[in-house]
Tab-separated table of N, CA and C in Angstrom:
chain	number	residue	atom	x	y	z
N	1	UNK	N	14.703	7.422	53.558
N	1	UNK	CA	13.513	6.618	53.775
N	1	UNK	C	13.914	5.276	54.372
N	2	UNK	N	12.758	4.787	55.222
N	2	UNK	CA	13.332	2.999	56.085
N	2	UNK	C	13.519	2.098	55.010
N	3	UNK	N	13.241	0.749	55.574
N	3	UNK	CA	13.374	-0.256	55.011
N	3	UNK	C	12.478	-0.977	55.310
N	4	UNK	N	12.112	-2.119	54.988
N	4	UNK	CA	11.174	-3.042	55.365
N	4	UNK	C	11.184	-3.754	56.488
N	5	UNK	N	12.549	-4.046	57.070
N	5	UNK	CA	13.123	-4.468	58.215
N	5	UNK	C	12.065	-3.484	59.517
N	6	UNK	N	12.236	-1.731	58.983
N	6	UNK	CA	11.845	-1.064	59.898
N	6	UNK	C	10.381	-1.262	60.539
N	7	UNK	N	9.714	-1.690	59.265
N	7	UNK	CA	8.090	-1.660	59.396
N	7	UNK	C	8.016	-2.999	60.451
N	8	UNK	N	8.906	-4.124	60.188
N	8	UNK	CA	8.569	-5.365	60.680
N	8	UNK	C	8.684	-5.001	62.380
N	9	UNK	N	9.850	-4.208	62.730
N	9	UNK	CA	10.141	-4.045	63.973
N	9	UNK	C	9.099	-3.534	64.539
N	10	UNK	N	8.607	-2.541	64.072
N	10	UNK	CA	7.361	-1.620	64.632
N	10	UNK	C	5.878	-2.989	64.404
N	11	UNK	N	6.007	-3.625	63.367
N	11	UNK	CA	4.704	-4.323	63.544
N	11	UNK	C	4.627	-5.943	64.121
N	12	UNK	N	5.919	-6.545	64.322
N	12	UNK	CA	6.236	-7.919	64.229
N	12	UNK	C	6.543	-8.414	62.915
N	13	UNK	N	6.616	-10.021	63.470
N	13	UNK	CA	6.879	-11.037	62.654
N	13	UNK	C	5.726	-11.895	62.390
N	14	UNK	N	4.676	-11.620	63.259
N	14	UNK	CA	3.372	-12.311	63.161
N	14	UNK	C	3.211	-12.644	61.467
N	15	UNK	N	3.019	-14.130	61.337
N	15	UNK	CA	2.656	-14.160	59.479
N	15	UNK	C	1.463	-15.669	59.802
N	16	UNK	N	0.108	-14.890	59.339
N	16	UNK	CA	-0.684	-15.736	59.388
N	16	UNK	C	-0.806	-16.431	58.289
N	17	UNK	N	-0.762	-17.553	57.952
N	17	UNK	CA	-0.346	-19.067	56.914
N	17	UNK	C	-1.635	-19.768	56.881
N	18	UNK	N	-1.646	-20.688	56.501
N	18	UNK	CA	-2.526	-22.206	56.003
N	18	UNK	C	-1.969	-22.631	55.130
N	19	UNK	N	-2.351	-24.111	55.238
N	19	UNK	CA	-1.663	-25.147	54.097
N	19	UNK	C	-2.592	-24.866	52.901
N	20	UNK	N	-2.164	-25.432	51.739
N	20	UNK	CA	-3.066	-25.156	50.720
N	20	UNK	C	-3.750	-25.899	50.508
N	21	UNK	N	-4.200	-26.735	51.526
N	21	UNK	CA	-5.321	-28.017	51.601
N	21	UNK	C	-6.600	-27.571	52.517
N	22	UNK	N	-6.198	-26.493	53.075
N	22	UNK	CA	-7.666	-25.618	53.792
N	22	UNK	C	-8.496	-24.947	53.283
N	23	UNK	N	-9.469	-25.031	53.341
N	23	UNK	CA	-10.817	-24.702	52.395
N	23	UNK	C	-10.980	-23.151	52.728
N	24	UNK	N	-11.093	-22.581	51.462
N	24	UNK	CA	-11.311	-21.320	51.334
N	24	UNK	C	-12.095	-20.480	52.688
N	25	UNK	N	-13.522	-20.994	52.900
N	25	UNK	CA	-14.110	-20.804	54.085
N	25	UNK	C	-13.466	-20.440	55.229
N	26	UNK	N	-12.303	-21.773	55.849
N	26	UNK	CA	-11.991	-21.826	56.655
N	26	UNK	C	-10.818	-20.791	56.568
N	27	UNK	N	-10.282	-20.515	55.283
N	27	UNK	CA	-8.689	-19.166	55.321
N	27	UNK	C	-10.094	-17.600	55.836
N	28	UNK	N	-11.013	-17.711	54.954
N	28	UNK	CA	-11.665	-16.354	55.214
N	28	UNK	C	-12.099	-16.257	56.949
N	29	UNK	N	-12.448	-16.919	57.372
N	29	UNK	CA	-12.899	-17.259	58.427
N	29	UNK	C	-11.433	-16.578	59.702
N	30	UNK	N	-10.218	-17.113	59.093
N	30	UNK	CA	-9.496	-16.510	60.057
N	30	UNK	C	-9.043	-14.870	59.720
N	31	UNK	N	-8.924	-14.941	58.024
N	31	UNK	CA	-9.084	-13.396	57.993
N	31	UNK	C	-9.398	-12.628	59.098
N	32	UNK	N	-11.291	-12.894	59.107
N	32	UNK	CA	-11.955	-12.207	59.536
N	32	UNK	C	-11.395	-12.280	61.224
N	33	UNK	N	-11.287	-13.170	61.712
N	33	UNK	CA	-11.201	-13.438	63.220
N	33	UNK	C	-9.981	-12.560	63.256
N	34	UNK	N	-8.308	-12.469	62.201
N	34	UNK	CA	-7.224	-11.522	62.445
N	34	UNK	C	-7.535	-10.040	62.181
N	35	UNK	N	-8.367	-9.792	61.223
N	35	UNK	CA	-8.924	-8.519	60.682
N	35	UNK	C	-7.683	-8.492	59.817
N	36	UNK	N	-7.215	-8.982	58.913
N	36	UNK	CA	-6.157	-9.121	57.673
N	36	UNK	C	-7.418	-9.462	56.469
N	37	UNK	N	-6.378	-8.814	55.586
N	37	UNK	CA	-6.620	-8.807	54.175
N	37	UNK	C	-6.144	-9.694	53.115
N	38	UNK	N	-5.284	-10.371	53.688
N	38	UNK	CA	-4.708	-10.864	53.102
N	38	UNK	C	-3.507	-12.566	53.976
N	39	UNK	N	-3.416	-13.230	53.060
N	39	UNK	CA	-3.078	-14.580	53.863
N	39	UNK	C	-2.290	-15.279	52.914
N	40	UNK	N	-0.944	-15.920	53.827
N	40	UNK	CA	-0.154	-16.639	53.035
N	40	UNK	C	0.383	-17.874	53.206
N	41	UNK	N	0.241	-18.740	52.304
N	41	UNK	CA	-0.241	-20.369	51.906
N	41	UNK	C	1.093	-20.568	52.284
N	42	UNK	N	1.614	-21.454	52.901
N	42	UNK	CA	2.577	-22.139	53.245
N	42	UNK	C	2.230	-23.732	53.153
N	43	UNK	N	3.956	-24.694	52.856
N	43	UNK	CA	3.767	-25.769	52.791
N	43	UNK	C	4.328	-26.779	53.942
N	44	UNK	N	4.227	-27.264	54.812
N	44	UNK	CA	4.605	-27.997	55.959
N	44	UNK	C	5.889	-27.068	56.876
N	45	UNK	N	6.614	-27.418	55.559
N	45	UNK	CA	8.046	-26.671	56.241
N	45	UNK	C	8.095	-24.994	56.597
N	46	UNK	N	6.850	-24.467	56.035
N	46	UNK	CA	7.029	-23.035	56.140
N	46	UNK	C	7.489	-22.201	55.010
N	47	UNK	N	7.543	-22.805	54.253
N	47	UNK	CA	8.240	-22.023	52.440
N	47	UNK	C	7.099	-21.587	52.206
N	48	UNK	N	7.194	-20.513	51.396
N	48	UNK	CA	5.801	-19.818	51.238
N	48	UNK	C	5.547	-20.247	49.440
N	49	UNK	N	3.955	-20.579	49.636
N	49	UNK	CA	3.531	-20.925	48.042
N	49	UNK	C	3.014	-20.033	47.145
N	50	UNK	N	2.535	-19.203	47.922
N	50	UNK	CA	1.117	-18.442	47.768
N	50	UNK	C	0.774	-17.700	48.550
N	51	UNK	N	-0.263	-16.434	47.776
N	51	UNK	CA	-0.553	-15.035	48.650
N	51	UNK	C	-2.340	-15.425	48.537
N	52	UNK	N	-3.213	-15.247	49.147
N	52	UNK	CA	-4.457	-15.455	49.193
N	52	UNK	C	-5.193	-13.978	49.818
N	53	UNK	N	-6.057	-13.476	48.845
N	53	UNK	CA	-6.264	-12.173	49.564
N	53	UNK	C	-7.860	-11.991	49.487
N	54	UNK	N	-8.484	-10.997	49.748
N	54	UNK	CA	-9.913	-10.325	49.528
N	54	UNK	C	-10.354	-10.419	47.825
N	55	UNK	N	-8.944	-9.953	47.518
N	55	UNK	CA	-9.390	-9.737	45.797
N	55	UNK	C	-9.824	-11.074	45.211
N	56	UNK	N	-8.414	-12.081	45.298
N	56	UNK	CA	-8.827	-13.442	44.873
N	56	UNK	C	-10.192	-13.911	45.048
N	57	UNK	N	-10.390	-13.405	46.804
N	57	UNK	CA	-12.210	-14.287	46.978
N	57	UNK	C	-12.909	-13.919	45.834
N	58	UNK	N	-12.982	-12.777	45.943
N	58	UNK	CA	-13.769	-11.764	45.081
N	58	UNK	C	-14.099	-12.150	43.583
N	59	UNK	N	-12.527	-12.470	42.832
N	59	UNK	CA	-12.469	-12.699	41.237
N	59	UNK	C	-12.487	-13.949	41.133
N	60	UNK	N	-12.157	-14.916	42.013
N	60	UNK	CA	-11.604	-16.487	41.790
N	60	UNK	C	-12.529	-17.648	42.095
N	61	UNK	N	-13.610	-17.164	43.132
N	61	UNK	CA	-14.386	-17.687	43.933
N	61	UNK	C	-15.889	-17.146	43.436
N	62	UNK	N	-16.079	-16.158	44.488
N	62	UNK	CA	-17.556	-15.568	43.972
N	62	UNK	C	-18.004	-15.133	42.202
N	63	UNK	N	-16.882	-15.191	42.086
N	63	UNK	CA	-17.376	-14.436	40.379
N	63	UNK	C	-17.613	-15.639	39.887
N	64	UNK	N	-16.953	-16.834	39.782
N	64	UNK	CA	-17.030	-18.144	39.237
N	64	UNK	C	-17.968	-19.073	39.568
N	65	UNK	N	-18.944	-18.670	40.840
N	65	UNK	CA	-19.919	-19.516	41.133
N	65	UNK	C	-19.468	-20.654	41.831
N	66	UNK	N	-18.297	-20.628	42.558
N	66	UNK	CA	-17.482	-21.666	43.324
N	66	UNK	C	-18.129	-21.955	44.934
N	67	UNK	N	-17.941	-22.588	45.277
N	67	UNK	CA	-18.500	-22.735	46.743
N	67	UNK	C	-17.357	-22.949	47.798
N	68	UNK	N	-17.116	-21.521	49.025
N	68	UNK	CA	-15.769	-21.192	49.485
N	68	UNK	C	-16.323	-22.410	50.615
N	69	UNK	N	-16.441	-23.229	50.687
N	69	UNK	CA	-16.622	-24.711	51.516
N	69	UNK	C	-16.048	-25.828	51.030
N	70	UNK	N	-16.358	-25.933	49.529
N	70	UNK	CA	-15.467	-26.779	48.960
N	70	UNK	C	-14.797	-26.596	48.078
N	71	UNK	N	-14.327	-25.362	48.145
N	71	UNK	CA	-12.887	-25.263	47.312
N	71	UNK	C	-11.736	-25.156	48.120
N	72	UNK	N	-10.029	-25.408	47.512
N	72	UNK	CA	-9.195	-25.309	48.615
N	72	UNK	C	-8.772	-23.740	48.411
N	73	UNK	N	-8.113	-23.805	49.345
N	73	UNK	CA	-7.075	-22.306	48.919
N	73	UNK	C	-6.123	-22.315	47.836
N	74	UNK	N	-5.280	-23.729	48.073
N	74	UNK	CA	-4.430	-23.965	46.713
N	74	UNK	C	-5.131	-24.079	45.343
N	75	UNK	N	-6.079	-23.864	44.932
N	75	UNK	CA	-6.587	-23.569	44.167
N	75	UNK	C	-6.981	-22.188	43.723
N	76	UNK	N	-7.390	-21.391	44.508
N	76	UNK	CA	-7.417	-19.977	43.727
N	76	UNK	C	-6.390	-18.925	44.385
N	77	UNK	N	-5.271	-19.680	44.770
N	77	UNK	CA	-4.545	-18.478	45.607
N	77	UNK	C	-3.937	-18.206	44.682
N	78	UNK	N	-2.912	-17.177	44.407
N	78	UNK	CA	-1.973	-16.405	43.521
N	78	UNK	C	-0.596	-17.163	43.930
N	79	UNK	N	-0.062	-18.051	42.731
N	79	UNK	CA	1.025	-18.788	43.263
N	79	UNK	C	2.209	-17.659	42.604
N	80	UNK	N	3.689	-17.798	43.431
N	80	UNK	CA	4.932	-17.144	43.128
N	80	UNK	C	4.388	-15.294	43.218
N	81	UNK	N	3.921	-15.131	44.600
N	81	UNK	CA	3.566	-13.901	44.867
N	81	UNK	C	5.080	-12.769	44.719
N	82	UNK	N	4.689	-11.942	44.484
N	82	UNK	CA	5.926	-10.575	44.128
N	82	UNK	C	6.152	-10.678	45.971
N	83	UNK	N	7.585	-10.439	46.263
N	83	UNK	CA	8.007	-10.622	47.651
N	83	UNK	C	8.986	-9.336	47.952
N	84	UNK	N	9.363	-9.136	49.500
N	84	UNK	CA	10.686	-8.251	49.053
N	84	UNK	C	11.194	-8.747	50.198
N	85	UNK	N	12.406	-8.570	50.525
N	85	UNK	CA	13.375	-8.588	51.503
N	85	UNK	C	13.680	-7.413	52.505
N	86	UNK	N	13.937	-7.897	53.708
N	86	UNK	CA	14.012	-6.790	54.721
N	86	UNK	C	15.054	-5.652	54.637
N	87	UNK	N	15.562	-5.894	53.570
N	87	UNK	CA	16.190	-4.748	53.141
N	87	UNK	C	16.434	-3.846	51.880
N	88	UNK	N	15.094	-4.182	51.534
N	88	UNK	CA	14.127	-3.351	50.401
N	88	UNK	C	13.934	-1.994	50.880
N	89	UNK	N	13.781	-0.894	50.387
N	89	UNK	CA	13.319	0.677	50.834
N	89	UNK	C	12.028	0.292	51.161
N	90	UNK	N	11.229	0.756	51.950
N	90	UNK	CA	9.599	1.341	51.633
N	90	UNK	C	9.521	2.372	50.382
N	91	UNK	N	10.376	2.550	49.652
N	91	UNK	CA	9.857	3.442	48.594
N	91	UNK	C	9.635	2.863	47.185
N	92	UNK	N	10.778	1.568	47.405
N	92	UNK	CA	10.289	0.416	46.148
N	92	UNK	C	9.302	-0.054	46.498
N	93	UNK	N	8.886	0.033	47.446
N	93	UNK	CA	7.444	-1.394	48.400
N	93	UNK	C	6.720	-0.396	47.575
N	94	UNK	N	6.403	0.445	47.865
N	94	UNK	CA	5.155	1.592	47.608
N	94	UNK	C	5.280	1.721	45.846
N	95	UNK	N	6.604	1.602	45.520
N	95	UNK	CA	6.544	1.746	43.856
N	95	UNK	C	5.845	0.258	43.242
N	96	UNK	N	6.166	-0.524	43.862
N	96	UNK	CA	5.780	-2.279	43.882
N	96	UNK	C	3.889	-2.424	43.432
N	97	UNK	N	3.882	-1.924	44.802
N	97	UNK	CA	2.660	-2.293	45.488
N	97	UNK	C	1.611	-1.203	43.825
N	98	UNK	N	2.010	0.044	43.788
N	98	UNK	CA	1.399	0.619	42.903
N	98	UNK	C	1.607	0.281	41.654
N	99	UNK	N	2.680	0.346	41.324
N	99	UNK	CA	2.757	-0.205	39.395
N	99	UNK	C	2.215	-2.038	39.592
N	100	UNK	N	2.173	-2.689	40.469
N	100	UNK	CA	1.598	-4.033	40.351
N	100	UNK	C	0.355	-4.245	40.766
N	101	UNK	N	-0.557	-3.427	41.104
N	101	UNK	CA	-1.774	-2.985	41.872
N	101	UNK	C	-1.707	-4.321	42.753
N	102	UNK	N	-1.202	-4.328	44.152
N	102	UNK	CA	-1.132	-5.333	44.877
N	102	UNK	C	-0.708	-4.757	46.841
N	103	UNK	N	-1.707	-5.100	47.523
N	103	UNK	CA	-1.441	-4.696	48.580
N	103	UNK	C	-0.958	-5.078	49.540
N	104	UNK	N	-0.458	-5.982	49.508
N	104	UNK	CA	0.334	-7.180	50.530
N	104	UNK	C	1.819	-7.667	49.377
N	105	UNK	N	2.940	-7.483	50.655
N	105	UNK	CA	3.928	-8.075	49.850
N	105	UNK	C	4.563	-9.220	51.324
N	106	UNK	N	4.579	-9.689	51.064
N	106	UNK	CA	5.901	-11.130	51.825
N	106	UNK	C	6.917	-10.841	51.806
N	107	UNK	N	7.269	-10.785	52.786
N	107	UNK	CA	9.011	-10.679	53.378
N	107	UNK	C	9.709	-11.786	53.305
N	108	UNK	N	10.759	-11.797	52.120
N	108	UNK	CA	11.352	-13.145	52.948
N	108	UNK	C	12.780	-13.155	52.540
N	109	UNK	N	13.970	-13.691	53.968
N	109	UNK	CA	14.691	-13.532	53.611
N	109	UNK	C	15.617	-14.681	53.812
N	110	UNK	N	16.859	-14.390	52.801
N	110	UNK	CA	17.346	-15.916	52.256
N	110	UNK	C	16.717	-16.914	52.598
N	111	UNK	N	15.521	-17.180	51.376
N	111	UNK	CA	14.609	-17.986	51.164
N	111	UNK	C	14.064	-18.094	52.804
N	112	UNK	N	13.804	-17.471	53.464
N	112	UNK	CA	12.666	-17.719	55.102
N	112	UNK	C	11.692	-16.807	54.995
N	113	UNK	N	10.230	-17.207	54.797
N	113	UNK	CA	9.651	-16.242	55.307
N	113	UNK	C	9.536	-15.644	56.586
N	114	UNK	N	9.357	-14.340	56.531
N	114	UNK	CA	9.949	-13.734	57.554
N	114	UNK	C	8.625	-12.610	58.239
N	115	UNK	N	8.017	-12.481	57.415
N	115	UNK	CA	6.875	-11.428	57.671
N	115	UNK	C	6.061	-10.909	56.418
N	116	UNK	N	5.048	-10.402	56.405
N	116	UNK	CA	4.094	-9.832	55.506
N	116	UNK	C	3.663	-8.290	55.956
N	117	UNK	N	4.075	-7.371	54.594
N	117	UNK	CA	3.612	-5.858	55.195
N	117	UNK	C	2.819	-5.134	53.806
N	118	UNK	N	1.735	-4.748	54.167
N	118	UNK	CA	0.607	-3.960	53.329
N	118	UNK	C	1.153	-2.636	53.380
N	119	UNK	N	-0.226	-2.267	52.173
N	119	UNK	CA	-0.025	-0.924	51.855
N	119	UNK	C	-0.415	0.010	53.097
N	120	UNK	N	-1.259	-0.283	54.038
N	120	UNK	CA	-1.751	0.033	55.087
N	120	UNK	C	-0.385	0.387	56.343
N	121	UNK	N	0.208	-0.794	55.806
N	121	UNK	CA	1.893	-0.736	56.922
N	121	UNK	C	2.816	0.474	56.253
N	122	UNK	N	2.548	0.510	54.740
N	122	UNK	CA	3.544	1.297	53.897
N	122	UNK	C	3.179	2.889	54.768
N	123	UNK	N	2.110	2.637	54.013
N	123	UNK	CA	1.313	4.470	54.674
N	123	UNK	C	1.474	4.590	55.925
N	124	UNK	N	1.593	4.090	56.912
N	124	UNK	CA	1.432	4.507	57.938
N	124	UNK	C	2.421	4.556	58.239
N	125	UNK	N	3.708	4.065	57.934
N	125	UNK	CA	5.276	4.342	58.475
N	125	UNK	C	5.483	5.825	57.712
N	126	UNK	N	5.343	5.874	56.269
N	126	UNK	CA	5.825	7.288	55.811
N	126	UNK	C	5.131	8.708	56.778
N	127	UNK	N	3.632	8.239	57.104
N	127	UNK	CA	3.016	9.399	57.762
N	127	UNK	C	4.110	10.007	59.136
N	128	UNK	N	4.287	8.531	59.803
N	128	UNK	CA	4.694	8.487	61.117
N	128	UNK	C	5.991	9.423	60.691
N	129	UNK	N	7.034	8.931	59.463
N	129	UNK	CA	8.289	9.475	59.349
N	129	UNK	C	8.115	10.878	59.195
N	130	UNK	N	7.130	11.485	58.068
N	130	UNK	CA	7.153	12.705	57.875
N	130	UNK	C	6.429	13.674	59.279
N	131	UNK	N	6.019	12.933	60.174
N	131	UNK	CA	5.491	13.537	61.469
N	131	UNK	C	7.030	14.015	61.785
N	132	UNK	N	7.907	12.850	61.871
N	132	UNK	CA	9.033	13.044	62.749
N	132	UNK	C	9.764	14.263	61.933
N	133	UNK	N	9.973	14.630	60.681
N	133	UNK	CA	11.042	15.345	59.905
N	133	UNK	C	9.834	16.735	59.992
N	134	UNK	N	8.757	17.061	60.388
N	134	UNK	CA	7.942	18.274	60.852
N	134	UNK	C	8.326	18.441	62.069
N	135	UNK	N	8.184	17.855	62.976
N	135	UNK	CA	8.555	18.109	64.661
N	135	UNK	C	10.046	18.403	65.094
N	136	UNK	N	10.779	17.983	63.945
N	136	UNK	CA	12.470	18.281	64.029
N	136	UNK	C	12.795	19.627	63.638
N	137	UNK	N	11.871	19.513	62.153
N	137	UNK	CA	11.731	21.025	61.865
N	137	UNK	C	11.406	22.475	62.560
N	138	UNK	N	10.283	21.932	63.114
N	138	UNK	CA	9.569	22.678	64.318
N	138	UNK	C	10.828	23.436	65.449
N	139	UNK	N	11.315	22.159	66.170
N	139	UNK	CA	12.496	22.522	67.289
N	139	UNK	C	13.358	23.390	66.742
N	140	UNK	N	13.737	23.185	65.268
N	140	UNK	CA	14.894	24.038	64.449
N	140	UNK	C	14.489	25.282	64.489
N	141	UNK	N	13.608	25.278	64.062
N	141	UNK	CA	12.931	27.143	64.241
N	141	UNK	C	12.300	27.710	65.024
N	142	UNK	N	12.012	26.978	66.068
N	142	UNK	CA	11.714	28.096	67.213
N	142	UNK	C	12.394	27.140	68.429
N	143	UNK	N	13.103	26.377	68.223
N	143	UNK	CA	13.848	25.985	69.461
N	143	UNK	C	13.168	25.108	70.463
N	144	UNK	N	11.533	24.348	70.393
N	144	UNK	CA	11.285	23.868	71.257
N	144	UNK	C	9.917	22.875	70.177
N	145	UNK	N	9.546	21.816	71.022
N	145	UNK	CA	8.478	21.272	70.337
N	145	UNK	C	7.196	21.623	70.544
N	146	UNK	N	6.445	21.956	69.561
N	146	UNK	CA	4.985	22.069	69.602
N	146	UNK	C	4.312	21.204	70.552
């Protein structure tokens, strides 16, 4: 099975951030404009603080009667998010992501963030892999590809 390194290559390094002084509104707002689920709080230098996601809006914000205009992000984001390194399996990511019910993990390595990959990135690399170990299979037994 890959690594996390692998997913990044296939998807980038793209890591969409905000300081934790930007108002909730304005993090959802780019969500929506990236089509991400999820967003991670950085502090000037780029060290990562915090994971900010759909769920948080959801439990932290709307359930509480908060107003996503004037609240910040550093306030209901999830500080010291679970992270992995680019040379983590995808099979711990996927063990991660499920025993911690959490769909976004942060890449980062010796202390740099480096990238962010979902469960959405998880699944779709294993599909892609097990495509490839069927089509290999395929050539093995009848000698040519489907």
């Amino acid at each position: 099975m890959g690594k996390v390194r692998n997913i990044l290559q296939g998807k980038g390094n793209v890591v969409f951030s905000v300081a934790p002084t930007v108002t909730v509104y304005k993090a959802i707002e780019l969500m929506s404009l990236k089509n991400i689920g999820g967003l991670l709080i950085t502090d000037a230098y780029g060290k990562l603080l915090g994971i900010f996601t759909e769920r948080d809006y959801a439990r932290k914000l709307i359930l509480k009667g908060k107003s996503s205009k004037d609240t910040l992000i550093g306030e209901i984001m999830t500080e010291n998010p679970v992270t992995v390194s680019p040379d983590n399996s995808i099979e711990d990511c996927m063990k991660t992501m499920t025993n911690r019910f959490i769909r976004h993990l942060p890449v980062v390595d010796d202390g740099e963030l480096v990238g962010m990959i979902s469960i959405g990135d998880v699944v779709r690399y294993i599909m892609d892999e097990q495509r490839g170990i069927i089509e290999d299979l395929e050539f093995y037994i009848t000698g040519h590809h489907q």
